[in-house]
Amino acid sequence: KAGVTQTPRYLIKTRGQQVTLSCSPISGHRSVSWYQQTPGQGLQFLFEYFSETQRNKGNFPGRFSGRQFSNSRSEMNVSTLELGDSALYLCASRQASSTDTQYFGPGTRLTVL
Amino acid sequence: AQKVTQAQTEISVVEKEDVTLDCVYETRDTTYYLFWYKQPPSGELVFLIRRNSFDEQNEISGRYSWNFQKSTSSFNFTITASQVVDSAVYFCALSGGGADGLTFGKGTHLIIQP
């Protein structure tokens, strides 16, 4: 089975721009979660989508949003980029239940200049 | 609120030594789930093991073993006869089973020197 895939792997943007990241879950997995990893804050939960609905959201500003499509693929959008948004964005998928194990993709490294 | 503490920021050992990574957690949930993930330089988080709070049986898998102690809220990870390929950042994580995502520790950077 193919693992979680994320595109693009690397991205460079400037302040004020917006960006969209994509995640394809493991086949059969219906839940997708997003995490932000920075040297200062570590790994932090952004949000989770299940059956095209946001199931929960972490403590991030409204500039961070996401959506999930009927094939379980998910996109994450960050608007009005700030320097502090530079991070590794990791996507994780799991089958369905919130007690299932999450499996992570390789991440998208976003650099904001 | 949940919290995971990995007090060891970095550990450096010589190949073939045994090494233990510590993890202490805090949670008010009566049922919860603990995980260890490995992050090599490529960045992907690789799932290693999961433990449910109601199952305190410890596990050994090859050179890896895990010691879950509910009484001390610890979930430690030991690598026996370490190898250079074990070099990575290791994260301990906690979930209450709700849809609130994983709570991660800050990670332990393990360096295995040849």
mmCIF file with all atom_site columns, C-alpha atoms in Angstrom:
data_model
loop_
_atom_site.group_PDB
_atom_site.id
_atom_site.type_symbol
_atom_site.label_atom_id
_atom_site.label_alt_id
_atom_site.label_comp_id
_atom_site.label_asym_id
_atom_site.label_entity_id
_atom_site.label_seq_id
_atom_site.pdbx_PDB_ins_code
_atom_site.Cartn_x
_atom_site.Cartn_y
_atom_site.Cartn_z
_atom_site.occupancy
_atom_site.B_iso_or_equiv
_atom_site.pdbx_formal_charge
_atom_site.auth_seq_id
_atom_site.auth_comp_id
_atom_site.auth_asym_id
_atom_site.auth_atom_id
_atom_site.pdbx_PDB_model_num
ATOM 1   C CA . LYS A 1 1   ? 0.000   0.000  0.000  1.00 0.00 ? 1   LYS A CA 1
ATOM 2   C CA . ALA A 1 2   ? 1.301   3.444  -0.854 1.00 0.00 ? 2   ALA A CA 1
ATOM 3   C CA . GLY A 1 3   ? 1.931   5.747  2.066  1.00 0.00 ? 3   GLY A CA 1
ATOM 4   C CA . VAL A 1 4   ? 0.731   9.275  2.671  1.00 0.00 ? 4   VAL A CA 1
ATOM 5   C CA . THR A 1 5   ? 1.880   11.619 -0.079 1.00 0.00 ? 5   THR A CA 1
ATOM 6   C CA . GLN A 1 6   ? 2.276   15.375 0.120  1.00 0.00 ? 6   GLN A CA 1
ATOM 7   C CA . THR A 1 7   ? 2.867   17.923 -2.597 1.00 0.00 ? 7   THR A CA 1
ATOM 8   C CA . PRO A 1 8   ? 4.830   19.985 -3.099 1.00 0.00 ? 8   PRO A CA 1
ATOM 9   C CA . ARG A 1 9   ? 7.781   18.901 -0.963 1.00 0.00 ? 9   ARG A CA 1
ATOM 10  C CA . TYR A 1 10  ? 9.358   22.348 -0.895 1.00 0.00 ? 10  TYR A CA 1
ATOM 11  C CA . LEU A 1 11  ? 7.867   25.780 -1.321 1.00 0.00 ? 11  LEU A CA 1
ATOM 12  C CA . ILE A 1 12  ? 9.223   29.313 -1.112 1.00 0.00 ? 12  ILE A CA 1
ATOM 13  C CA . LYS A 1 13  ? 6.805   32.222 -0.762 1.00 0.00 ? 13  LYS A CA 1
ATOM 14  C CA . THR A 1 14  ? 6.986   35.858 0.265  1.00 0.00 ? 14  THR A CA 1
ATOM 15  C CA . ARG A 1 15  ? 5.133   37.593 3.054  1.00 0.00 ? 15  ARG A CA 1
ATOM 16  C CA . GLY A 1 16  ? 1.540   38.408 2.270  1.00 0.00 ? 16  GLY A CA 1
ATOM 17  C CA . GLN A 1 17  ? 1.104   35.652 -0.298 1.00 0.00 ? 17  GLN A CA 1
ATOM 18  C CA . GLN A 1 18  ? -1.093  32.628 0.193  1.00 0.00 ? 18  GLN A CA 1
ATOM 19  C CA . VAL A 1 19  ? -0.228  28.970 -0.229 1.00 0.00 ? 19  VAL A CA 1
ATOM 20  C CA . THR A 1 20  ? -2.062  25.680 -0.720 1.00 0.00 ? 20  THR A CA 1
ATOM 21  C CA . LEU A 1 21  ? -0.592  22.341 0.322  1.00 0.00 ? 21  LEU A CA 1
ATOM 22  C CA . SER A 1 22  ? -1.963  18.990 -0.728 1.00 0.00 ? 22  SER A CA 1
ATOM 23  C CA . CYS A 1 23  ? -2.154  15.619 0.993  1.00 0.00 ? 23  CYS A CA 1
ATOM 24  C CA . SER A 1 24  ? -3.287  12.224 -0.296 1.00 0.00 ? 24  SER A CA 1
ATOM 25  C CA . PRO A 1 25  ? -3.981  9.708  2.488  1.00 0.00 ? 25  PRO A CA 1
ATOM 26  C CA . ILE A 1 26  ? -3.255  6.007  2.530  1.00 0.00 ? 26  ILE A CA 1
ATOM 27  C CA . SER A 1 27  ? -5.845  4.179  0.456  1.00 0.00 ? 27  SER A CA 1
ATOM 28  C CA . GLY A 1 28  ? -8.896  3.419  2.568  1.00 0.00 ? 28  GLY A CA 1
ATOM 29  C CA . HIS A 1 29  ? -8.102  6.034  5.196  1.00 0.00 ? 29  HIS A CA 1
ATOM 30  C CA . ARG A 1 30  ? -10.849 8.565  5.646  1.00 0.00 ? 30  ARG A CA 1
ATOM 31  C CA . SER A 1 31  ? -9.296  10.897 8.202  1.00 0.00 ? 31  SER A CA 1
ATOM 32  C CA . VAL A 1 32  ? -6.585  13.444 7.483  1.00 0.00 ? 32  VAL A CA 1
ATOM 33  C CA . SER A 1 33  ? -4.839  15.605 10.068 1.00 0.00 ? 33  SER A CA 1
ATOM 34  C CA . TRP A 1 34  ? -2.380  18.442 9.618  1.00 0.00 ? 34  TRP A CA 1
ATOM 35  C CA . TYR A 1 35  ? 0.506   19.403 11.898 1.00 0.00 ? 35  TYR A CA 1
ATOM 36  C CA . GLN A 1 36  ? 2.998   22.255 11.900 1.00 0.00 ? 36  GLN A CA 1
ATOM 37  C CA . GLN A 1 37  ? 6.567   21.622 13.005 1.00 0.00 ? 37  GLN A CA 1
ATOM 38  C CA . THR A 1 38  ? 8.894   24.486 13.920 1.00 0.00 ? 38  THR A CA 1
ATOM 39  C CA . PRO A 1 39  ? 12.150  24.510 15.919 1.00 0.00 ? 39  PRO A CA 1
ATOM 40  C CA . GLY A 1 40  ? 10.617  26.727 18.571 1.00 0.00 ? 40  GLY A CA 1
ATOM 41  C CA . GLN A 1 41  ? 7.142   25.278 19.046 1.00 0.00 ? 41  GLN A CA 1
ATOM 42  C CA . GLY A 1 42  ? 7.768   21.700 17.996 1.00 0.00 ? 42  GLY A CA 1
ATOM 43  C CA . LEU A 1 43  ? 4.925   19.666 16.517 1.00 0.00 ? 43  LEU A CA 1
ATOM 44  C CA . GLN A 1 44  ? 1.510   21.259 16.839 1.00 0.00 ? 44  GLN A CA 1
ATOM 45  C CA . PHE A 1 45  ? -1.884  20.015 15.714 1.00 0.00 ? 45  PHE A CA 1
ATOM 46  C CA . LEU A 1 46  ? -3.636  22.231 13.154 1.00 0.00 ? 46  LEU A CA 1
ATOM 47  C CA . PHE A 1 47  ? -6.861  20.408 12.298 1.00 0.00 ? 47  PHE A CA 1
ATOM 48  C CA . GLU A 1 48  ? -8.411  17.113 11.309 1.00 0.00 ? 48  GLU A CA 1
ATOM 49  C CA . TYR A 1 49  ? -10.872 16.298 8.559  1.00 0.00 ? 49  TYR A CA 1
ATOM 50  C CA . PHE A 1 50  ? -13.116 13.276 8.336  1.00 0.00 ? 50  PHE A CA 1
ATOM 51  C CA . SER A 1 51  ? -15.756 12.661 5.672  1.00 0.00 ? 51  SER A CA 1
ATOM 52  C CA . GLU A 1 52  ? -15.208 16.153 4.263  1.00 0.00 ? 52  GLU A CA 1
ATOM 53  C CA . THR A 1 53  ? -15.943 17.784 7.634  1.00 0.00 ? 53  THR A CA 1
ATOM 54  C CA . GLN A 1 54  ? -13.532 19.426 10.022 1.00 0.00 ? 54  GLN A CA 1
ATOM 55  C CA . ARG A 1 55  ? -13.607 17.260 13.124 1.00 0.00 ? 55  ARG A CA 1
ATOM 56  C CA . ASN A 1 56  ? -11.387 19.399 15.310 1.00 0.00 ? 56  ASN A CA 1
ATOM 57  C CA . LYS A 1 57  ? -9.053  22.360 15.175 1.00 0.00 ? 57  LYS A CA 1
ATOM 58  C CA . GLY A 1 58  ? -5.949  23.333 17.089 1.00 0.00 ? 58  GLY A CA 1
ATOM 59  C CA . ASN A 1 59  ? -5.026  26.759 18.374 1.00 0.00 ? 59  ASN A CA 1
ATOM 60  C CA . PHE A 1 60  ? -4.112  28.507 15.141 1.00 0.00 ? 60  PHE A CA 1
ATOM 61  C CA . PRO A 1 61  ? -5.410  31.746 13.618 1.00 0.00 ? 61  PRO A CA 1
ATOM 62  C CA . GLY A 1 62  ? -8.097  31.774 10.965 1.00 0.00 ? 62  GLY A CA 1
ATOM 63  C CA . ARG A 1 63  ? -5.461  32.295 8.251  1.00 0.00 ? 63  ARG A CA 1
ATOM 64  C CA . PHE A 1 64  ? -4.980  28.551 8.428  1.00 0.00 ? 64  PHE A CA 1
ATOM 65  C CA . SER A 1 65  ? -7.784  26.622 6.801  1.00 0.00 ? 65  SER A CA 1
ATOM 66  C CA . GLY A 1 66  ? -8.343  23.315 5.125  1.00 0.00 ? 66  GLY A CA 1
ATOM 67  C CA . ARG A 1 67  ? -10.763 21.135 3.314  1.00 0.00 ? 67  ARG A CA 1
ATOM 68  C CA . GLN A 1 68  ? -11.252 17.526 2.371  1.00 0.00 ? 68  GLN A CA 1
ATOM 69  C CA . PHE A 1 69  ? -12.617 16.108 -0.835 1.00 0.00 ? 69  PHE A CA 1
ATOM 70  C CA . SER A 1 70  ? -14.873 13.125 -1.390 1.00 0.00 ? 70  SER A CA 1
ATOM 71  C CA . ASN A 1 71  ? -11.860 10.932 -2.222 1.00 0.00 ? 71  ASN A CA 1
ATOM 72  C CA . SER A 1 72  ? -10.374 11.845 1.204  1.00 0.00 ? 72  SER A CA 1
ATOM 73  C CA . ARG A 1 73  ? -7.613  13.968 -0.280 1.00 0.00 ? 73  ARG A CA 1
ATOM 74  C CA . SER A 1 74  ? -7.061  17.124 1.714  1.00 0.00 ? 74  SER A CA 1
ATOM 75  C CA . GLU A 1 75  ? -5.721  20.583 1.119  1.00 0.00 ? 75  GLU A CA 1
ATOM 76  C CA . MET A 1 76  ? -4.433  23.106 3.599  1.00 0.00 ? 76  MET A CA 1
ATOM 77  C CA . ASN A 1 77  ? -4.389  26.821 2.847  1.00 0.00 ? 77  ASN A CA 1
ATOM 78  C CA . VAL A 1 78  ? -2.506  29.592 4.588  1.00 0.00 ? 78  VAL A CA 1
ATOM 79  C CA . SER A 1 79  ? -3.418  33.140 3.636  1.00 0.00 ? 79  SER A CA 1
ATOM 80  C CA . THR A 1 80  ? -1.450  36.344 4.204  1.00 0.00 ? 80  THR A CA 1
ATOM 81  C CA . LEU A 1 81  ? 1.750   34.498 4.965  1.00 0.00 ? 81  LEU A CA 1
ATOM 82  C CA . GLU A 1 82  ? 3.987   35.678 7.785  1.00 0.00 ? 82  GLU A CA 1
ATOM 83  C CA . LEU A 1 83  ? 7.656   34.913 8.391  1.00 0.00 ? 83  LEU A CA 1
ATOM 84  C CA . GLY A 1 84  ? 6.645   32.781 11.366 1.00 0.00 ? 84  GLY A CA 1
ATOM 85  C CA . ASP A 1 85  ? 4.689   30.448 9.103  1.00 0.00 ? 85  ASP A CA 1
ATOM 86  C CA . SER A 1 86  ? 7.967   28.998 7.846  1.00 0.00 ? 86  SER A CA 1
ATOM 87  C CA . ALA A 1 87  ? 7.779   25.398 8.963  1.00 0.00 ? 87  ALA A CA 1
ATOM 88  C CA . LEU A 1 88  ? 7.512   21.772 8.003  1.00 0.00 ? 88  LEU A CA 1
ATOM 89  C CA . TYR A 1 89  ? 3.843   20.941 7.456  1.00 0.00 ? 89  TYR A CA 1
ATOM 90  C CA . LEU A 1 90  ? 3.039   17.307 8.041  1.00 0.00 ? 90  LEU A CA 1
ATOM 91  C CA . CYS A 1 91  ? -0.068  15.481 6.997  1.00 0.00 ? 91  CYS A CA 1
ATOM 92  C CA . ALA A 1 92  ? -1.222  12.281 8.707  1.00 0.00 ? 92  ALA A CA 1
ATOM 93  C CA . SER A 1 93  ? -3.952  9.853  7.811  1.00 0.00 ? 93  SER A CA 1
ATOM 94  C CA . ARG A 1 94  ? -5.833  7.185  9.749  1.00 0.00 ? 94  ARG A CA 1
ATOM 95  C CA . GLN A 1 95  ? -8.633  4.832  8.940  1.00 0.00 ? 95  GLN A CA 1
ATOM 96  C CA . ALA A 1 96  ? -11.577 6.483  10.623 1.00 0.00 ? 96  ALA A CA 1
ATOM 97  C CA . SER A 1 97  ? -11.813 6.329  14.381 1.00 0.00 ? 97  SER A CA 1
ATOM 98  C CA . SER A 1 98  ? -10.089 8.960  16.457 1.00 0.00 ? 98  SER A CA 1
ATOM 99  C CA . THR A 1 99  ? -8.415  6.077  18.300 1.00 0.00 ? 99  THR A CA 1
ATOM 100 C CA . ASP A 1 100 ? -6.729  4.742  15.161 1.00 0.00 ? 100 ASP A CA 1
ATOM 101 C CA . THR A 1 101 ? -2.992  5.235  14.677 1.00 0.00 ? 101 THR A CA 1
ATOM 102 C CA . GLN A 1 102 ? -1.927  8.160  12.521 1.00 0.00 ? 102 GLN A CA 1
ATOM 103 C CA . TYR A 1 103 ? 0.565   7.626  9.711  1.00 0.00 ? 103 TYR A CA 1
ATOM 104 C CA . PHE A 1 104 ? 2.523   10.588 8.449  1.00 0.00 ? 104 PHE A CA 1
ATOM 105 C CA . GLY A 1 105 ? 3.635   11.809 5.055  1.00 0.00 ? 105 GLY A CA 1
ATOM 106 C CA . PRO A 1 106 ? 7.056   13.272 4.194  1.00 0.00 ? 106 PRO A CA 1
ATOM 107 C CA . GLY A 1 107 ? 5.931   16.838 4.782  1.00 0.00 ? 107 GLY A CA 1
ATOM 108 C CA . THR A 1 108 ? 6.034   20.096 2.863  1.00 0.00 ? 108 THR A CA 1
ATOM 109 C CA . ARG A 1 109 ? 8.775   22.487 3.860  1.00 0.00 ? 109 ARG A CA 1
ATOM 110 C CA . LEU A 1 110 ? 7.490   26.030 3.529  1.00 0.00 ? 110 LEU A CA 1
ATOM 111 C CA . THR A 1 111 ? 9.872   28.972 3.605  1.00 0.00 ? 111 THR A CA 1
ATOM 112 C CA . VAL A 1 112 ? 8.429   32.475 3.840  1.00 0.00 ? 112 VAL A CA 1
ATOM 113 C CA . LEU A 1 113 ? 10.778  35.301 2.831  1.00 0.00 ? 113 LEU A CA 1
ATOM 114 C CA . ALA B 2 1   ? -4.627  19.611 29.289 1.00 0.00 ? 1   ALA B CA 1
ATOM 115 C CA . GLN B 2 2   ? -2.290  16.935 28.084 1.00 0.00 ? 2   GLN B CA 1
ATOM 116 C CA . LYS B 2 3   ? 1.470   17.203 28.244 1.00 0.00 ? 3   LYS B CA 1
ATOM 117 C CA . VAL B 2 4   ? 4.408   15.066 27.106 1.00 0.00 ? 4   VAL B CA 1
ATOM 118 C CA . THR B 2 5   ? 7.903   15.667 28.416 1.00 0.00 ? 5   THR B CA 1
ATOM 119 C CA . GLN B 2 6   ? 11.055  14.320 26.853 1.00 0.00 ? 6   GLN B CA 1
ATOM 120 C CA . ALA B 2 7   ? 13.737  15.654 29.144 1.00 0.00 ? 7   ALA B CA 1
ATOM 121 C CA . GLN B 2 8   ? 16.636  14.449 27.010 1.00 0.00 ? 8   GLN B CA 1
ATOM 122 C CA . THR B 2 9   ? 17.191  16.953 24.224 1.00 0.00 ? 9   THR B CA 1
ATOM 123 C CA . GLU B 2 10  ? 20.130  15.105 22.694 1.00 0.00 ? 10  GLU B CA 1
ATOM 124 C CA . ILE B 2 11  ? 21.859  11.800 23.368 1.00 0.00 ? 11  ILE B CA 1
ATOM 125 C CA . SER B 2 12  ? 25.103  10.707 21.780 1.00 0.00 ? 12  SER B CA 1
ATOM 126 C CA . VAL B 2 13  ? 26.397  7.155  22.116 1.00 0.00 ? 13  VAL B CA 1
ATOM 127 C CA . VAL B 2 14  ? 28.862  4.949  20.344 1.00 0.00 ? 14  VAL B CA 1
ATOM 128 C CA . GLU B 2 15  ? 27.541  2.232  18.086 1.00 0.00 ? 15  GLU B CA 1
ATOM 129 C CA . LYS B 2 16  ? 26.551  -1.019 19.830 1.00 0.00 ? 16  LYS B CA 1
ATOM 130 C CA . GLU B 2 17  ? 25.764  0.713  23.121 1.00 0.00 ? 17  GLU B CA 1
ATOM 131 C CA . ASP B 2 18  ? 22.280  0.400  24.571 1.00 0.00 ? 18  ASP B CA 1
ATOM 132 C CA . VAL B 2 19  ? 20.307  3.630  24.893 1.00 0.00 ? 19  VAL B CA 1
ATOM 133 C CA . THR B 2 20  ? 17.025  4.519  26.616 1.00 0.00 ? 20  THR B CA 1
ATOM 134 C CA . LEU B 2 21  ? 14.841  7.451  25.636 1.00 0.00 ? 21  LEU B CA 1
ATOM 135 C CA . ASP B 2 22  ? 12.625  8.783  28.398 1.00 0.00 ? 22  ASP B CA 1
ATOM 136 C CA . CYS B 2 23  ? 9.035   9.961  28.077 1.00 0.00 ? 23  CYS B CA 1
ATOM 137 C CA . VAL B 2 24  ? 6.777   11.245 30.861 1.00 0.00 ? 24  VAL B CA 1
ATOM 138 C CA . TYR B 2 25  ? 3.181   12.233 30.200 1.00 0.00 ? 25  TYR B CA 1
ATOM 139 C CA . GLU B 2 26  ? 0.303   14.007 31.910 1.00 0.00 ? 26  GLU B CA 1
ATOM 140 C CA . THR B 2 27  ? -3.349  13.468 31.152 1.00 0.00 ? 27  THR B CA 1
ATOM 141 C CA . ARG B 2 28  ? -6.703  13.484 32.926 1.00 0.00 ? 28  ARG B CA 1
ATOM 142 C CA . ASP B 2 29  ? -8.178  10.949 30.539 1.00 0.00 ? 29  ASP B CA 1
ATOM 143 C CA . THR B 2 30  ? -8.784  7.497  31.962 1.00 0.00 ? 30  THR B CA 1
ATOM 144 C CA . THR B 2 31  ? -8.273  5.944  28.538 1.00 0.00 ? 31  THR B CA 1
ATOM 145 C CA . TYR B 2 32  ? -5.432  7.212  26.417 1.00 0.00 ? 32  TYR B CA 1
ATOM 146 C CA . TYR B 2 33  ? -2.919  6.112  23.821 1.00 0.00 ? 33  TYR B CA 1
ATOM 147 C CA . LEU B 2 34  ? 0.852   6.525  23.696 1.00 0.00 ? 34  LEU B CA 1
ATOM 148 C CA . PHE B 2 35  ? 3.055   6.455  20.630 1.00 0.00 ? 35  PHE B CA 1
ATOM 149 C CA . TRP B 2 36  ? 6.671   6.634  19.592 1.00 0.00 ? 36  TRP B CA 1
ATOM 150 C CA . TYR B 2 37  ? 7.623   8.082  16.212 1.00 0.00 ? 37  TYR B CA 1
ATOM 151 C CA . LYS B 2 38  ? 11.032  8.350  14.565 1.00 0.00 ? 38  LYS B CA 1
ATOM 152 C CA . GLN B 2 39  ? 11.983  11.310 12.362 1.00 0.00 ? 39  GLN B CA 1
ATOM 153 C CA . PRO B 2 40  ? 15.073  10.770 10.197 1.00 0.00 ? 40  PRO B CA 1
ATOM 154 C CA . PRO B 2 41  ? 16.695  13.746 8.419  1.00 0.00 ? 41  PRO B CA 1
ATOM 155 C CA . SER B 2 42  ? 14.280  13.295 5.498  1.00 0.00 ? 42  SER B CA 1
ATOM 156 C CA . GLY B 2 43  ? 11.535  14.677 7.742  1.00 0.00 ? 43  GLY B CA 1
ATOM 157 C CA . GLU B 2 44  ? 8.875   11.985 7.605  1.00 0.00 ? 44  GLU B CA 1
ATOM 158 C CA . LEU B 2 45  ? 7.550   10.788 10.947 1.00 0.00 ? 45  LEU B CA 1
ATOM 159 C CA . VAL B 2 46  ? 7.766   7.000  11.049 1.00 0.00 ? 46  VAL B CA 1
ATOM 160 C CA . PHE B 2 47  ? 5.402   5.174  13.402 1.00 0.00 ? 47  PHE B CA 1
ATOM 161 C CA . LEU B 2 48  ? 7.199   2.767  15.747 1.00 0.00 ? 48  LEU B CA 1
ATOM 162 C CA . ILE B 2 49  ? 4.772   1.614  18.415 1.00 0.00 ? 49  ILE B CA 1
ATOM 163 C CA . ARG B 2 50  ? 1.455   2.314  20.086 1.00 0.00 ? 50  ARG B CA 1
ATOM 164 C CA . ARG B 2 51  ? 0.370   1.472  23.639 1.00 0.00 ? 51  ARG B CA 1
ATOM 165 C CA . ASN B 2 52  ? -3.161  1.687  25.026 1.00 0.00 ? 52  ASN B CA 1
ATOM 166 C CA . SER B 2 53  ? -3.500  2.811  28.640 1.00 0.00 ? 53  SER B CA 1
ATOM 167 C CA . PHE B 2 54  ? -5.415  -0.338 29.551 1.00 0.00 ? 54  PHE B CA 1
ATOM 168 C CA . ASP B 2 55  ? -2.618  -2.599 28.288 1.00 0.00 ? 55  ASP B CA 1
ATOM 169 C CA . GLU B 2 56  ? 0.501   -2.356 30.432 1.00 0.00 ? 56  GLU B CA 1
ATOM 170 C CA . GLN B 2 57  ? 2.260   -5.302 28.843 1.00 0.00 ? 57  GLN B CA 1
ATOM 171 C CA . ASN B 2 58  ? 5.712   -4.302 27.749 1.00 0.00 ? 58  ASN B CA 1
ATOM 172 C CA . GLU B 2 59  ? 6.969   -5.232 24.331 1.00 0.00 ? 59  GLU B CA 1
ATOM 173 C CA . ILE B 2 60  ? 10.182  -6.221 22.630 1.00 0.00 ? 60  ILE B CA 1
ATOM 174 C CA . SER B 2 61  ? 10.598  -6.060 18.891 1.00 0.00 ? 61  SER B CA 1
ATOM 175 C CA . GLY B 2 62  ? 14.042  -6.997 17.688 1.00 0.00 ? 62  GLY B CA 1
ATOM 176 C CA . ARG B 2 63  ? 16.469  -4.431 19.091 1.00 0.00 ? 63  ARG B CA 1
ATOM 177 C CA . TYR B 2 64  ? 13.628  -2.199 20.309 1.00 0.00 ? 64  TYR B CA 1
ATOM 178 C CA . SER B 2 65  ? 11.774  -2.489 23.598 1.00 0.00 ? 65  SER B CA 1
ATOM 179 C CA . TRP B 2 66  ? 9.241   -0.338 25.377 1.00 0.00 ? 66  TRP B CA 1
ATOM 180 C CA . ASN B 2 67  ? 8.543   0.040  29.094 1.00 0.00 ? 67  ASN B CA 1
ATOM 181 C CA . PHE B 2 68  ? 5.105   1.445  29.952 1.00 0.00 ? 68  PHE B CA 1
ATOM 182 C CA . GLN B 2 69  ? 4.654   2.287  33.636 1.00 0.00 ? 69  GLN B CA 1
ATOM 183 C CA . LYS B 2 70  ? 1.239   3.732  34.393 1.00 0.00 ? 70  LYS B CA 1
ATOM 184 C CA . SER B 2 71  ? 2.136   4.316  38.049 1.00 0.00 ? 71  SER B CA 1
ATOM 185 C CA . THR B 2 72  ? 4.898   6.749  37.071 1.00 0.00 ? 72  THR B CA 1
ATOM 186 C CA . SER B 2 73  ? 3.245   8.008  33.851 1.00 0.00 ? 73  SER B CA 1
ATOM 187 C CA . SER B 2 74  ? 6.237   6.955  31.817 1.00 0.00 ? 74  SER B CA 1
ATOM 188 C CA . PHE B 2 75  ? 6.646   5.278  28.447 1.00 0.00 ? 75  PHE B CA 1
ATOM 189 C CA . ASN B 2 76  ? 10.352  4.717  27.833 1.00 0.00 ? 76  ASN B CA 1
ATOM 190 C CA . PHE B 2 77  ? 11.971  3.349  24.713 1.00 0.00 ? 77  PHE B CA 1
ATOM 191 C CA . THR B 2 78  ? 15.199  1.323  24.629 1.00 0.00 ? 78  THR B CA 1
ATOM 192 C CA . ILE B 2 79  ? 17.385  0.485  21.676 1.00 0.00 ? 79  ILE B CA 1
ATOM 193 C CA . THR B 2 80  ? 19.732  -2.425 22.272 1.00 0.00 ? 80  THR B CA 1
ATOM 194 C CA . ALA B 2 81  ? 23.029  -2.648 20.391 1.00 0.00 ? 81  ALA B CA 1
ATOM 195 C CA . SER B 2 82  ? 22.464  0.698  18.652 1.00 0.00 ? 82  SER B CA 1
ATOM 196 C CA . GLN B 2 83  ? 23.407  1.197  15.022 1.00 0.00 ? 83  GLN B CA 1
ATOM 197 C CA . VAL B 2 84  ? 24.289  4.299  13.023 1.00 0.00 ? 84  VAL B CA 1
ATOM 198 C CA . VAL B 2 85  ? 20.992  3.961  11.133 1.00 0.00 ? 85  VAL B CA 1
ATOM 199 C CA . ASP B 2 86  ? 19.153  4.541  14.421 1.00 0.00 ? 86  ASP B CA 1
ATOM 200 C CA . SER B 2 87  ? 20.314  8.159  14.376 1.00 0.00 ? 87  SER B CA 1
ATOM 201 C CA . ALA B 2 88  ? 17.202  10.332 14.226 1.00 0.00 ? 88  ALA B CA 1
ATOM 202 C CA . VAL B 2 89  ? 14.887  12.468 16.325 1.00 0.00 ? 89  VAL B CA 1
ATOM 203 C CA . TYR B 2 90  ? 12.481  10.369 18.363 1.00 0.00 ? 90  TYR B CA 1
ATOM 204 C CA . PHE B 2 91  ? 9.118   11.722 19.459 1.00 0.00 ? 91  PHE B CA 1
ATOM 205 C CA . CYS B 2 92  ? 6.818   10.448 22.146 1.00 0.00 ? 92  CYS B CA 1
ATOM 206 C CA . ALA B 2 93  ? 3.157   11.364 21.637 1.00 0.00 ? 93  ALA B CA 1
ATOM 207 C CA . LEU B 2 94  ? -0.123  11.100 23.523 1.00 0.00 ? 94  LEU B CA 1
ATOM 208 C CA . SER B 2 95  ? -3.740  10.962 22.433 1.00 0.00 ? 95  SER B CA 1
ATOM 209 C CA . GLY B 2 96  ? -6.858  10.945 24.543 1.00 0.00 ? 96  GLY B CA 1
ATOM 210 C CA . GLY B 2 97  ? -8.766  9.200  21.799 1.00 0.00 ? 97  GLY B CA 1
ATOM 211 C CA . GLY B 2 98  ? -10.727 12.279 20.919 1.00 0.00 ? 98  GLY B CA 1
ATOM 212 C CA . ALA B 2 99  ? -10.380 14.219 17.715 1.00 0.00 ? 99  ALA B CA 1
ATOM 213 C CA . ASP B 2 100 ? -7.942  16.660 19.253 1.00 0.00 ? 100 ASP B CA 1
ATOM 214 C CA . GLY B 2 101 ? -4.814  15.396 17.563 1.00 0.00 ? 101 GLY B CA 1
ATOM 215 C CA . LEU B 2 102 ? -1.620  14.062 19.013 1.00 0.00 ? 102 LEU B CA 1
ATOM 216 C CA . THR B 2 103 ? 0.266   15.911 21.736 1.00 0.00 ? 103 THR B CA 1
ATOM 217 C CA . PHE B 2 104 ? 3.972   15.551 21.074 1.00 0.00 ? 104 PHE B CA 1
ATOM 218 C CA . GLY B 2 105 ? 7.026   15.902 23.255 1.00 0.00 ? 105 GLY B CA 1
ATOM 219 C CA . LYS B 2 106 ? 9.860   18.133 22.060 1.00 0.00 ? 106 LYS B CA 1
ATOM 220 C CA . GLY B 2 107 ? 11.788  15.114 20.787 1.00 0.00 ? 107 GLY B CA 1
ATOM 221 C CA . THR B 2 108 ? 15.131  13.526 21.593 1.00 0.00 ? 108 THR B CA 1
ATOM 222 C CA . HIS B 2 109 ? 17.885  13.804 19.024 1.00 0.00 ? 109 HIS B CA 1
ATOM 223 C CA . LEU B 2 110 ? 19.739  10.497 19.067 1.00 0.00 ? 110 LEU B CA 1
ATOM 224 C CA . ILE B 2 111 ? 23.219  10.410 17.571 1.00 0.00 ? 111 ILE B CA 1
ATOM 225 C CA . ILE B 2 112 ? 24.898  7.056  17.096 1.00 0.00 ? 112 ILE B CA 1
ATOM 226 C CA . GLN B 2 113 ? 28.581  7.457  16.405 1.00 0.00 ? 113 GLN B CA 1
ATOM 227 C CA . PRO B 2 114 ? 30.463  4.750  14.495 1.00 0.00 ? 114 PRO B CA 1
#
